Coordinates of C-alpha atoms in Angstrom, one line a residue:
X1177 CA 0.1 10.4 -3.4
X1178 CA 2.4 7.1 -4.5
X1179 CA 2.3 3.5 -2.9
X1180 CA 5.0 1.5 -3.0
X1181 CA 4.1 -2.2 -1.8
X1182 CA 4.6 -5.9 -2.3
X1183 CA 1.2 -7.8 -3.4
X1184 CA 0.1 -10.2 -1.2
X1185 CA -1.0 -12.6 -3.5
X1186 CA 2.2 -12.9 -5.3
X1187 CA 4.9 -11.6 -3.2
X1188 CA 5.8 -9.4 -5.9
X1189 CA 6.6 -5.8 -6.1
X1190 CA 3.3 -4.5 -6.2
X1191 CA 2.5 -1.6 -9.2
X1192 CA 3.2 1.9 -8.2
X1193 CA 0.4 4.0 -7.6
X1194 CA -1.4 7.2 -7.8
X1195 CA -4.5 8.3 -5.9
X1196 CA -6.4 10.0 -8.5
X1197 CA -9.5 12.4 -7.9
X1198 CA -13.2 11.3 -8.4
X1199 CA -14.7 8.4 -10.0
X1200 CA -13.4 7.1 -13.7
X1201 CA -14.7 8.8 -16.5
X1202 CA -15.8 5.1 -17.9
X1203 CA -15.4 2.0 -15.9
X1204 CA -14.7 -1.2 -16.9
X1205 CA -17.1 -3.5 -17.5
X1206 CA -16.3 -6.7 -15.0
X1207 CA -17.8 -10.4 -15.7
X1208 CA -16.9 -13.1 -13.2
X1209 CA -13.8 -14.0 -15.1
X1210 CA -12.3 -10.6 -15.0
X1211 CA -13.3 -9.7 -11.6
X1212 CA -10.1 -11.3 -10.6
X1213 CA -7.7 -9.0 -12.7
X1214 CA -9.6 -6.0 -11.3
X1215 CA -9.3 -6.9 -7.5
X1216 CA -5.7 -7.7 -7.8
X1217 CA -4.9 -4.6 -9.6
X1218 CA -6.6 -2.8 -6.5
X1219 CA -3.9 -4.4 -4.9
X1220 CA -1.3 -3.2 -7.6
X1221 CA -0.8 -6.6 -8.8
X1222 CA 0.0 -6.5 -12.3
X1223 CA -1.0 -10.0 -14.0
X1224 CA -3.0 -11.5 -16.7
X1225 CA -4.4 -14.7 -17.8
X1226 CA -1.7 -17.8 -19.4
X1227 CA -2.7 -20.3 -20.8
X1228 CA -1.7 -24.0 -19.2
X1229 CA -1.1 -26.0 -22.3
X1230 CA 1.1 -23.7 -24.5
X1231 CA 2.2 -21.1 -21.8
X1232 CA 1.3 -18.3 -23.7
X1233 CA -0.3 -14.8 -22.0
X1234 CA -2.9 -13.3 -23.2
X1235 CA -3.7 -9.2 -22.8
X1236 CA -6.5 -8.5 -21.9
X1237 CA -7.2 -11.3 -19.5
X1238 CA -9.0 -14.1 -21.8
X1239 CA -10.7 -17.1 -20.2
X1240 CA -9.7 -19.4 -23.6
X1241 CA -6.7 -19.2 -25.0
X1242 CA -6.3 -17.3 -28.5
X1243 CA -3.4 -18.7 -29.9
X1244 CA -4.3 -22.8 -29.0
X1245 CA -7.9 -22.2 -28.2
X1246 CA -7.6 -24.4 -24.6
X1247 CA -9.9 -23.7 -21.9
X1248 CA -7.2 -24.4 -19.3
X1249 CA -5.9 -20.7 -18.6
X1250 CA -4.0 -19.5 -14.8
X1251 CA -3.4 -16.1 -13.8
X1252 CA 0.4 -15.0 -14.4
X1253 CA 2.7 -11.9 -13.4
X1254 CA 2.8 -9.3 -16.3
X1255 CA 6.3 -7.6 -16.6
X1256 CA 5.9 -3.9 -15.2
X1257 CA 8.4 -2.3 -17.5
X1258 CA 8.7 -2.0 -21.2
X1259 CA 9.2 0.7 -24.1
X1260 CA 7.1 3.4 -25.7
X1261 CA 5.8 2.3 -28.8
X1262 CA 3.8 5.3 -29.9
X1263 CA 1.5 7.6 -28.2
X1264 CA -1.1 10.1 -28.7
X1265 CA -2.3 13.7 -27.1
X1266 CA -6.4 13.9 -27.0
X1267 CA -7.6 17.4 -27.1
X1268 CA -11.0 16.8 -29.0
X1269 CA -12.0 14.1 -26.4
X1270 CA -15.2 11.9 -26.8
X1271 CA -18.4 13.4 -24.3
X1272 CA -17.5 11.3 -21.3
X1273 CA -13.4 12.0 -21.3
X1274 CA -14.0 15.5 -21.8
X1275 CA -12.9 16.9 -18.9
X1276 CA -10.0 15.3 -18.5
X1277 CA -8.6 17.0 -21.8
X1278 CA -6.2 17.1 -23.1
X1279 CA -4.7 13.3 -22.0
X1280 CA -2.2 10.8 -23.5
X1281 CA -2.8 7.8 -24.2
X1282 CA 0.1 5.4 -26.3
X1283 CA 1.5 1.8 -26.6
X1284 CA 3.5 0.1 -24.5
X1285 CA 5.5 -3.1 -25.5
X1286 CA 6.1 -4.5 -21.9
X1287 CA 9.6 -6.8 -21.4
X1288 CA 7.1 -9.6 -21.4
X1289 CA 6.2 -9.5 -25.1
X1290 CA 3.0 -8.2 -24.6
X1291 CA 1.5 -4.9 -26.2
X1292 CA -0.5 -3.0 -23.6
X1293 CA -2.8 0.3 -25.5
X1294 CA -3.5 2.7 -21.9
X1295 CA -3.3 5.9 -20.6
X1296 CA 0.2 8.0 -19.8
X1297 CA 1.1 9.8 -17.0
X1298 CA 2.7 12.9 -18.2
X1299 CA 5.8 13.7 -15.8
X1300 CA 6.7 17.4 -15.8
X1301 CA 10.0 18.1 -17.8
X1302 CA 9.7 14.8 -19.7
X1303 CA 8.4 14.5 -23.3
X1304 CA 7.0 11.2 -24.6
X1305 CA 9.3 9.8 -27.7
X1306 CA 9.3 6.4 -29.0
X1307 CA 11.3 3.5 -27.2
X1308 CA 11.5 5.3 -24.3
X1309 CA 11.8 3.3 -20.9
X1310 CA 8.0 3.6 -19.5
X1311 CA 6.5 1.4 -16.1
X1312 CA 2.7 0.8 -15.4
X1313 CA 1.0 2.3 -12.5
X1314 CA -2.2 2.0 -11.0
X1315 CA -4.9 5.0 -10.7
X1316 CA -6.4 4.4 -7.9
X1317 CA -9.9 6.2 -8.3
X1318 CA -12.5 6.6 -5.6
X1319 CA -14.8 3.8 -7.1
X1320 CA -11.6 1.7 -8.5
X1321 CA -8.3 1.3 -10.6
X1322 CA -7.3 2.0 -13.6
X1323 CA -3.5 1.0 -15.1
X1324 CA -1.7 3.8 -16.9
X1325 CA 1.9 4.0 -17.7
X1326 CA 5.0 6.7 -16.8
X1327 CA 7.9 7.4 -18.0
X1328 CA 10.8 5.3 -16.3
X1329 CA 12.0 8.0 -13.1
X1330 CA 15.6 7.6 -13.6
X1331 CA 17.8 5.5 -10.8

């Protein structure tokens, strides 16, 4: 099943997503500061941390800045579209991902300059090539989400 909804923190388009069976194969692993990303991608709110003093974002959410090293970092709206960079099909999976063999899993440069590594939704009939139009999506799991990306569904 799909949702389609606005976030109520932002007011944004929330992230579509996708109810996915079971629990994931290997959870996150959440600390105070990233609790925050994790709720609001429950949500489908797609965001990550910038910093205050030179406006930069940073992916993964950091709680210091990498590129001026200021503590001062807000939460900001990541851009939900960008292009395929490269990508990958695992059929000799590590133990715990096993059963979800074979899975993609590729590069995604989002329109908001940043360079996301996640998992792919394959959509039947489409192949993955390079540069082509892909949006993130949230796998909602039974014990949490999970972004992924998809191929763009054309308008």
């Amino acid at each position: 099943m799909s949702h389609d909804v606005t976030t109520p923190s932002t007011g944004l388009a929330a992230l579509p997503g996708i109810d996915m069976p079971g629990v994931r194969a290997y959870p996150p692993r959440l600390s105070a500061f990233t609790q925050h990303f994790w709720n609001g991608l429950r949500q489908g709110a797609w965001q990550t941390s910038c910093c205050q003093d030179c406006q930069r974002q940073t992916f993964p959410p950091k709680p210091l800045c990498p590129h001026c090293w200021s503590p001062k970092v807000g939460w900001s709206p990541l851009s939900q579209r960008g292009l395929l960079y490269s990508w990958t099909r695992i059929h000799a999976a590590p133990a715990v991902f096993t059963a979800e063999s074979p899975y993609a899993v590729g590069i995604v440069d989002l329109d908001s300059s940043i360079r996301v590594a996640c998992r792919l939704v394959d959509v039947p009939g489409q192949a993955f090539t390079p540069d082509m139009p892909m949006e993130m999506v949230v796998l909602h799991y039974e014990d949490g989400p999970l972004f992924a990306a998809r191929p763009c569904t054309p308008a």
